[in-house]
PDB file of C-alpha atoms in Angstrom:
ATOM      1  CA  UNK A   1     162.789  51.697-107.481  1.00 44.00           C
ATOM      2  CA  UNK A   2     165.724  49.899-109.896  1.00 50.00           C
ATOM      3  CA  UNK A   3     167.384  52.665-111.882  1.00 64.00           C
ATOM      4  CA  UNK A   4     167.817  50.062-114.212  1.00 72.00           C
ATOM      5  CA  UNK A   5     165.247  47.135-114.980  1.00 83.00           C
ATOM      6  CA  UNK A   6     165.936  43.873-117.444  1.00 86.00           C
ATOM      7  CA  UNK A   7     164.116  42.273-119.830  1.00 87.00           C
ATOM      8  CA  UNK A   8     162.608  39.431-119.964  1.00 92.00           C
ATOM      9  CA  UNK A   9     163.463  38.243-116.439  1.00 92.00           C
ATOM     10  CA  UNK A  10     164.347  34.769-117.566  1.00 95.00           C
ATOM     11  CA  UNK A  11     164.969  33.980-121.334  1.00 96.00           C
ATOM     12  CA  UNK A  12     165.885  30.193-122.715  1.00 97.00           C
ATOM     13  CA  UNK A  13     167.048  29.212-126.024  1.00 96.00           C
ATOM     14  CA  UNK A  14     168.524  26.625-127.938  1.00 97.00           C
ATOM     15  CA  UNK A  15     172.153  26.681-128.323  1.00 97.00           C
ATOM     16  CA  UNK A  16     173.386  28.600-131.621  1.00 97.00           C
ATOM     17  CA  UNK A  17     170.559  30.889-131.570  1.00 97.00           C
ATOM     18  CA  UNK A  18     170.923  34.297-130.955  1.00 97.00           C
ATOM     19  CA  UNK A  19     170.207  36.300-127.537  1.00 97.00           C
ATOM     20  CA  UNK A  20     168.782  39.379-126.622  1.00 97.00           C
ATOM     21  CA  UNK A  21     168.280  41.081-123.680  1.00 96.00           C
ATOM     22  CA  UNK A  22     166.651  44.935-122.580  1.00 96.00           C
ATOM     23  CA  UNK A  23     167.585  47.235-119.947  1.00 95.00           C
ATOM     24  CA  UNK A  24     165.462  50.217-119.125  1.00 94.00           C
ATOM     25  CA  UNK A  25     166.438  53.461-116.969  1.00 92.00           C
ATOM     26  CA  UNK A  26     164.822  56.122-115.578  1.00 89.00           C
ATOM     27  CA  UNK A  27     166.839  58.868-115.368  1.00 87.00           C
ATOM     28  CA  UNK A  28     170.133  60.377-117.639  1.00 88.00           C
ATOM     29  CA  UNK A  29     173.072  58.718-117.319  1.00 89.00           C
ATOM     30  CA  UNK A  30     176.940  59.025-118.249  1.00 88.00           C
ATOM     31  CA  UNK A  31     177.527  55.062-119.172  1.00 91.00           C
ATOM     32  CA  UNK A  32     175.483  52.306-119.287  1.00 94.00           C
ATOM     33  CA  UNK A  33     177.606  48.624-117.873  1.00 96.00           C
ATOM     34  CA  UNK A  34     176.321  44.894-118.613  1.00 97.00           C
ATOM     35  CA  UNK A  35     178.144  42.716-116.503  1.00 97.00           C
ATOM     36  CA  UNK A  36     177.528  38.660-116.051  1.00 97.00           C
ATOM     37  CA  UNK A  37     176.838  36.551-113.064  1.00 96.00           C
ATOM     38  CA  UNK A  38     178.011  32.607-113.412  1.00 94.00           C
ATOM     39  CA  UNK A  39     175.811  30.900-110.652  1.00 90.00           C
ATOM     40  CA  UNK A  40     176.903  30.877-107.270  1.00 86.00           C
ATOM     41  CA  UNK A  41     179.671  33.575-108.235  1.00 90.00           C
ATOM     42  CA  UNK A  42     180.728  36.780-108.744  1.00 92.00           C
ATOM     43  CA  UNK A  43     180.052  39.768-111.396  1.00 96.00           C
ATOM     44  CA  UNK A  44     182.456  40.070-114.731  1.00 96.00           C
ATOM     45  CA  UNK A  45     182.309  43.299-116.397  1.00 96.00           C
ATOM     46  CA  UNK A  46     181.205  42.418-119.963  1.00 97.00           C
ATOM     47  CA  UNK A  47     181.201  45.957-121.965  1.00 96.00           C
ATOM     48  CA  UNK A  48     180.769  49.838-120.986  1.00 95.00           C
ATOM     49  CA  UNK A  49     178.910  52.006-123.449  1.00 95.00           C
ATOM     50  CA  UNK A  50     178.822  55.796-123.048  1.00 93.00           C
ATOM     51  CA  UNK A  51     176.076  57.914-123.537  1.00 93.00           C
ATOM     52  CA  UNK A  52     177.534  59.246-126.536  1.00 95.00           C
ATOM     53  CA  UNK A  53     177.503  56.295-128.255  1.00 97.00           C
ATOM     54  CA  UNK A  54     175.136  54.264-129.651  1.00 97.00           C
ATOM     55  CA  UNK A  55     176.641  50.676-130.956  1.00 98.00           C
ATOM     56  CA  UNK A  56     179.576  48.831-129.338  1.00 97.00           C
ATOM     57  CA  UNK A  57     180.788  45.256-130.136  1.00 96.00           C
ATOM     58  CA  UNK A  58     183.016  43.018-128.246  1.00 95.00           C
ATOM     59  CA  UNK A  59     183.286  39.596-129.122  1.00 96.00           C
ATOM     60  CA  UNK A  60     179.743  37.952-129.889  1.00 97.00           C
ATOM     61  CA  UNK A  61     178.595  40.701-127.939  1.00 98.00           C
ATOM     62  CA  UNK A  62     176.654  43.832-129.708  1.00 98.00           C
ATOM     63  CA  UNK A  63     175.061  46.418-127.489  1.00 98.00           C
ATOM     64  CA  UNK A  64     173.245  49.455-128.271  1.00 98.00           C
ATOM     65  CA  UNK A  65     172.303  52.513-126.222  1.00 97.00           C
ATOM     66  CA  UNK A  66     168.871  54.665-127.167  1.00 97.00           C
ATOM     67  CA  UNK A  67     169.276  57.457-124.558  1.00 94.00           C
ATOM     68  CA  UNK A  68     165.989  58.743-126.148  1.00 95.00           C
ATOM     69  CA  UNK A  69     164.296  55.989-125.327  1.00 95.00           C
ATOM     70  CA  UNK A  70     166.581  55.429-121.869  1.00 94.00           C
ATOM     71  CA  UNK A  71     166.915  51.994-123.102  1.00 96.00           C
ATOM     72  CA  UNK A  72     169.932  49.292-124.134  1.00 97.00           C
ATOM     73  CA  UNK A  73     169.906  45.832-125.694  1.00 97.00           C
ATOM     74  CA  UNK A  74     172.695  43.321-125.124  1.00 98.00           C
ATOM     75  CA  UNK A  75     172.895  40.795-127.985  1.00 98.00           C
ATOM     76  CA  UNK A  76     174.682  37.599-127.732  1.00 98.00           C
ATOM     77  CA  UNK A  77     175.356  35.931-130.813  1.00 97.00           C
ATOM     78  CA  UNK A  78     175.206  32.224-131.793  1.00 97.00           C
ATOM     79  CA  UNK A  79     175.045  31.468-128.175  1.00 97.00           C
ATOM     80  CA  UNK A  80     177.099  28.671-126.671  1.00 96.00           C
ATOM     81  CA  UNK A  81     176.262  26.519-123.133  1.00 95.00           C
ATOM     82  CA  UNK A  82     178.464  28.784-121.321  1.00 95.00           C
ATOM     83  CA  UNK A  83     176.723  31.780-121.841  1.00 97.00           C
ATOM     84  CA  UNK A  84     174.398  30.426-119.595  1.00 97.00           C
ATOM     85  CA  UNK A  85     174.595  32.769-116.392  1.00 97.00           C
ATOM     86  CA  UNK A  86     173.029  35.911-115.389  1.00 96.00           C
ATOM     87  CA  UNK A  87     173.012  39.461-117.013  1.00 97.00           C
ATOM     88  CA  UNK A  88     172.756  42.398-115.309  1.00 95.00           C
ATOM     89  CA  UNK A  89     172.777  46.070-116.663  1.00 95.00           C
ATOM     90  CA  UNK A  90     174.170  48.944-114.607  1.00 94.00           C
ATOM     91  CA  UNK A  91     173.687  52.456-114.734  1.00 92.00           C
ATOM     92  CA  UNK A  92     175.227  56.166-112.942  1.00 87.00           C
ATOM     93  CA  UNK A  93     172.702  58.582-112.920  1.00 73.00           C
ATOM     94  CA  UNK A  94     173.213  62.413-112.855  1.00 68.00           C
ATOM     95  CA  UNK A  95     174.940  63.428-109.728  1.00 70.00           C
ATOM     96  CA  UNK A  96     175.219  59.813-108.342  1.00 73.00           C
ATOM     97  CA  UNK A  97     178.592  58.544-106.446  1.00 78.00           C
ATOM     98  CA  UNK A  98     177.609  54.931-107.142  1.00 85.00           C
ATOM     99  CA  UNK A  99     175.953  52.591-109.809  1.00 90.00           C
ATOM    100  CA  UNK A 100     173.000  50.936-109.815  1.00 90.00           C
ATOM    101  CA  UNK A 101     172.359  47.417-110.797  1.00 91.00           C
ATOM    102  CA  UNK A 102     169.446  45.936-112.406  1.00 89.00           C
ATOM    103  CA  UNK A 103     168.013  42.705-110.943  1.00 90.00           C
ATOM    104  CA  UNK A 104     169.125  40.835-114.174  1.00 93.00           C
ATOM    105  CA  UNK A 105     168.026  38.650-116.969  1.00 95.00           C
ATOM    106  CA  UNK A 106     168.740  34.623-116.347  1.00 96.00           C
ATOM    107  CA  UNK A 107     169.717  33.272-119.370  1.00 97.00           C
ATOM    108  CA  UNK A 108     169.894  29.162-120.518  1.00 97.00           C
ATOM    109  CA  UNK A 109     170.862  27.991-123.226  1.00 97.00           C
ATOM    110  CA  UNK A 110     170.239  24.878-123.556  1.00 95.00           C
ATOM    111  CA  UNK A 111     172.421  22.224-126.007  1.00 90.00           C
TER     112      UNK A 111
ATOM    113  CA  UNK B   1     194.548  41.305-115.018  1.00 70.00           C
ATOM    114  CA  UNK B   2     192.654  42.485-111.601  1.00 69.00           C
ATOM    115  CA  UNK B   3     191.784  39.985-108.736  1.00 91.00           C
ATOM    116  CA  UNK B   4     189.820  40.846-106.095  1.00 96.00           C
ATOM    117  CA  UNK B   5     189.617  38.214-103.051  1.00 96.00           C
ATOM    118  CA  UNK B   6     187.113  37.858-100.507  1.00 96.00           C
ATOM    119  CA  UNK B   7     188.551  36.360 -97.757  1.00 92.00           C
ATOM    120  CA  UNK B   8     185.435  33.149 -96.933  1.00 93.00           C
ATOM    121  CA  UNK B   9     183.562  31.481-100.293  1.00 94.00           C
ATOM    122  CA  UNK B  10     181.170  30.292 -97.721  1.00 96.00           C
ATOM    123  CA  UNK B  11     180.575  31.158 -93.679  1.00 97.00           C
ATOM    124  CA  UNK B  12     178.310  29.828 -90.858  1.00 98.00           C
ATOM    125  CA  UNK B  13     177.669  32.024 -87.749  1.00 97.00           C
ATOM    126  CA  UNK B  14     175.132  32.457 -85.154  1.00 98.00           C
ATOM    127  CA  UNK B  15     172.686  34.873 -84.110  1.00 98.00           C
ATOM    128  CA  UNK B  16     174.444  37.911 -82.167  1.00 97.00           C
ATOM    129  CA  UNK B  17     177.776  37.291 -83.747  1.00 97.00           C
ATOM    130  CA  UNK B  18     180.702  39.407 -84.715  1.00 97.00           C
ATOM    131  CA  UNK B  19     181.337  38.862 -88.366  1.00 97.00           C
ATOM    132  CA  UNK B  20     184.073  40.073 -90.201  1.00 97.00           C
ATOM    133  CA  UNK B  21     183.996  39.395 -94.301  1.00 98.00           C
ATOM    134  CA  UNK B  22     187.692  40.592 -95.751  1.00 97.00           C
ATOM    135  CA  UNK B  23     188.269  41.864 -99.153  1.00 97.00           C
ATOM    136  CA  UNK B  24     191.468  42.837-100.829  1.00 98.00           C
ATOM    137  CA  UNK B  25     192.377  43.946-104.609  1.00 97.00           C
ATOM    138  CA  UNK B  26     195.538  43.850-105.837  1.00 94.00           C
ATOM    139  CA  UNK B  27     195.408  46.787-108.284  1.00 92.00           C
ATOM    140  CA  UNK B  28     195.566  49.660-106.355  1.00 92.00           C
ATOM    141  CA  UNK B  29     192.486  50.885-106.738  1.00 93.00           C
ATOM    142  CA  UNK B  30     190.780  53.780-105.164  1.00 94.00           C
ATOM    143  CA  UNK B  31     187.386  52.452-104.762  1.00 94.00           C
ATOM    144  CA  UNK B  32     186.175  49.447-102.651  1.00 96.00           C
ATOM    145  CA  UNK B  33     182.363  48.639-102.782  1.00 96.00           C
ATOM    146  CA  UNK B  34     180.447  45.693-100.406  1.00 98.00           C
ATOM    147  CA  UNK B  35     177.350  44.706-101.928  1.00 97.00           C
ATOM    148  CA  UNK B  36     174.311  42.000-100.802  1.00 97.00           C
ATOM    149  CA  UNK B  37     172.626  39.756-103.181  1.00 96.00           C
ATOM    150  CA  UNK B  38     169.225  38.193-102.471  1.00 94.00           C
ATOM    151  CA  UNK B  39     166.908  36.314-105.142  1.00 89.00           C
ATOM    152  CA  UNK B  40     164.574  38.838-106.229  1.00 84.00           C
ATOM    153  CA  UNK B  41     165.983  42.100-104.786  1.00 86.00           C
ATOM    154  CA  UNK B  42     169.116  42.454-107.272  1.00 87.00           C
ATOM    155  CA  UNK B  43     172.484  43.768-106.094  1.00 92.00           C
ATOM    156  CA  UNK B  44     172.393  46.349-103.000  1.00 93.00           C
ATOM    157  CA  UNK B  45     175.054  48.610-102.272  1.00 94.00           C
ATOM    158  CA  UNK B  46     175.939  48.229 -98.250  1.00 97.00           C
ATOM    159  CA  UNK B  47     178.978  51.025 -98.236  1.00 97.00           C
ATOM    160  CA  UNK B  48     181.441  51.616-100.311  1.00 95.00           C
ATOM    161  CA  UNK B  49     185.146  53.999-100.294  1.00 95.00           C
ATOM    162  CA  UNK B  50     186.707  56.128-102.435  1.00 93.00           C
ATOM    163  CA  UNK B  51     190.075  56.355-100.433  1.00 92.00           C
ATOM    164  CA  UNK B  52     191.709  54.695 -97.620  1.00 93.00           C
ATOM    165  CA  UNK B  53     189.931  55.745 -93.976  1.00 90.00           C
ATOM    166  CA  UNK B  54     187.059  57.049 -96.298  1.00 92.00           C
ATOM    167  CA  UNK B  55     183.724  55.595 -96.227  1.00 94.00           C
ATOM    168  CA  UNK B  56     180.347  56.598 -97.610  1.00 94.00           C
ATOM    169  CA  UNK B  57     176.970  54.743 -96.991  1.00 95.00           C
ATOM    170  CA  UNK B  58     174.657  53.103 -99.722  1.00 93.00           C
ATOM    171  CA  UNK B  59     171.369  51.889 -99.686  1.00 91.00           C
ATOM    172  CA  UNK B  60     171.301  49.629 -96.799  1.00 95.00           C
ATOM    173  CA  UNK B  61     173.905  50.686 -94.328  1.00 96.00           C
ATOM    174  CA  UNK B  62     172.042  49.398 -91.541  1.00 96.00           C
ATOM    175  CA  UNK B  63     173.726  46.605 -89.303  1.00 96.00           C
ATOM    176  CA  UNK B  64     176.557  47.320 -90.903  1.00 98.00           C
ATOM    177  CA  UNK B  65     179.937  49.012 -90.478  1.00 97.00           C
ATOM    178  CA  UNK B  66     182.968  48.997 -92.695  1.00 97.00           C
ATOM    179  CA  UNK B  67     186.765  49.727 -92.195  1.00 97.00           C
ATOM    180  CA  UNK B  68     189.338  50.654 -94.894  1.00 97.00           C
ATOM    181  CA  UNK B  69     192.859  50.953 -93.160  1.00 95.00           C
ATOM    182  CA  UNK B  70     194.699  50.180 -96.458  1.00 96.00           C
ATOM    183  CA  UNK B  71     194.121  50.719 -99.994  1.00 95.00           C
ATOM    184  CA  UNK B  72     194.339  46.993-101.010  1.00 96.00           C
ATOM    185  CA  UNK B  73     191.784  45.566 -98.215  1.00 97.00           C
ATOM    186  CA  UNK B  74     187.942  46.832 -97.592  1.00 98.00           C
ATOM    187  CA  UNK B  75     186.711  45.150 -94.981  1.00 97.00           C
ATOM    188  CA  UNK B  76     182.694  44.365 -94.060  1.00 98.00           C
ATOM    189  CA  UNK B  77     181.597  44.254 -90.311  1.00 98.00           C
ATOM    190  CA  UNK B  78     178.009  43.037 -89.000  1.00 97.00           C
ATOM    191  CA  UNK B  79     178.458  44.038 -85.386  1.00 94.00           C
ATOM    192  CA  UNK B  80     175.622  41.021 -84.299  1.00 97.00           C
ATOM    193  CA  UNK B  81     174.452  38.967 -86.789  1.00 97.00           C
ATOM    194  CA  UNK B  82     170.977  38.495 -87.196  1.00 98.00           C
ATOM    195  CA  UNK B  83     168.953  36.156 -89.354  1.00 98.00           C
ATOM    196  CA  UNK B  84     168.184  38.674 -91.908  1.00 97.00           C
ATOM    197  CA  UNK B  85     171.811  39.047 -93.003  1.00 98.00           C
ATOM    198  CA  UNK B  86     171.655  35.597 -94.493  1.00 98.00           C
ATOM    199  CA  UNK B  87     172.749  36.566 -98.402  1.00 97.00           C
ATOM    200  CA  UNK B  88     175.640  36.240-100.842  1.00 97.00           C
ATOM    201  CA  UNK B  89     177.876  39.317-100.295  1.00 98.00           C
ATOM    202  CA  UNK B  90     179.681  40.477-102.938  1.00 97.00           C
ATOM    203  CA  UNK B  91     182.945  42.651-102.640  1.00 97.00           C
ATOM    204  CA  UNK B  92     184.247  45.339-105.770  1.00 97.00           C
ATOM    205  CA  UNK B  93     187.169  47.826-107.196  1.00 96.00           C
ATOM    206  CA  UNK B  94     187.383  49.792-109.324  1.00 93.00           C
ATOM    207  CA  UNK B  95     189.681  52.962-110.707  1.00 90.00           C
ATOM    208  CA  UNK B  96     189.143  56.155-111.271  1.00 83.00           C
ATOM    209  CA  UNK B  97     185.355  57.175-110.182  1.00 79.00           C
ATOM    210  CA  UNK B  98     183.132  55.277-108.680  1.00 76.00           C
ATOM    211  CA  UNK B  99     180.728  54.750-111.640  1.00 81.00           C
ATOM    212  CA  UNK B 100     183.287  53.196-113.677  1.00 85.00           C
ATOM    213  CA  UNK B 101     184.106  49.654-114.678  1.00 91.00           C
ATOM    214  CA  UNK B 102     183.568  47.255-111.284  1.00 94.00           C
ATOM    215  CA  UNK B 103     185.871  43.962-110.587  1.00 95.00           C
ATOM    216  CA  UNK B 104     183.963  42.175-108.532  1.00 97.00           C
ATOM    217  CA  UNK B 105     185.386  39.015-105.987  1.00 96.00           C
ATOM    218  CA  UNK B 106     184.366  35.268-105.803  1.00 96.00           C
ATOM    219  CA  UNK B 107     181.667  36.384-102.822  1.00 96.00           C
ATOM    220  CA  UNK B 108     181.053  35.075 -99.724  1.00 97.00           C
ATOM    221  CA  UNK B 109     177.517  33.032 -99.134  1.00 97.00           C
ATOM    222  CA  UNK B 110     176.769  33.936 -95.199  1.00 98.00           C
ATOM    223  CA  UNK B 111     174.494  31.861 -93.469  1.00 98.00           C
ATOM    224  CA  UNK B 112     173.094  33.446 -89.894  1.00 98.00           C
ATOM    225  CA  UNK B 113     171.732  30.758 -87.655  1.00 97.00           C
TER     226      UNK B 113
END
């Protein structure tokens, strides 16, 4: 199973509105990744949050980390057309060579 | 800023096929990953290296083979195509371990008649 699983699968809003997506993850980890998918092409590294931290902004971008809960939330604020792609969360477990991707969040926002 | 290129956007073959996918990063990193994408499925790790002539298997090795002769290019080998390799592969660096920050390519869409 996913080591990491989005949430909602598919999310649409209107343009301006805010965003918010949920990855969940089984086991500990070192850092927690969100990366985005523009259809048809490849993954951009968005922001890389330790698991000693708990809040990290970039942009319009806010995500959190609740290792206690094994949980993060990306939040894209006052969204734009072009954030319209797909968001995927990726995660290193313990003792793992390799990260795991989620099987991401698809994201419209519509004008 | 880091550019990884993947050698085909998009590639037709047949059944029973040598195919060859080519990827090559132009910031010296250590670690080369191929990945397949398929709706519903997510991102799978095929194999991935940490160093030139180095290679480790993922999670779906299978029908697969991979060669790293030089640090820049990581290269992605179905021996004979089959039908069930039609996906989107997606090539990746990165620096220092393997769990850090990934720089993905453009990806290759393979089609396997």
């Amino acid at each position: 199973s996913q080591q990491g699983e989005e949430d909602p699968q598919a999310l649409s809003i209107q343009e301006g509105e805010n965003a918010t997506m949920n990855c969940s993850y089984k086991t500990s980890i070192n850092n927690l990744q969100w990366y985005r998918q523009n259809s048809g092409r490849g993954l951009v590294h968005l922001i890389l949050i330790r698991s000693n931290e708990r809040e990290k902004h970039s942009g319009r971008l806010r995500v959190t980390l609740d290792t206690s809960k094994k949980s993060s939330s990306l939040l894209i604020t006052a969204s734009r057309a072009a954030d319209t792609a797909s968001y995927f969360c990726a995660t290193d477990a313990w003792g793992a060579q390799k990260l795991v991707f989620g099987q991401g969040t698809r994201l419209t926002i519509n004008p | 800023d880091v550019k990884v290129t993947q050698s085909s956007r998009y590639l037709v073959k047949r059944t029973g096929e040598k195919v060859f996918l080519e990827c090559v990063q132009d910031m010296d990193h250590e670690n080369m990953f191929w990945y397949r994408q398929d709706p519903g499925l997510g991102l799978r790790l095929i194999y991935f290296s940490y160093d030139v002539k180095m290679k480790e298997k993922g999670d779906i090795p299978e029908g697969y083979s991979v060669s790293r002769e030089k640090k820049e290019r990581f290269s992605l080998i179905l021996e004979s195509a089959s039908t069930n390799q039609t996906s989107m592969y997606l090539c990746a660096s990165s620096f220092g371990g393997t769990r850090e920050t990934q720089y993905f390519g453009p990806g290759t869409r393979l089609l396997v008649l």
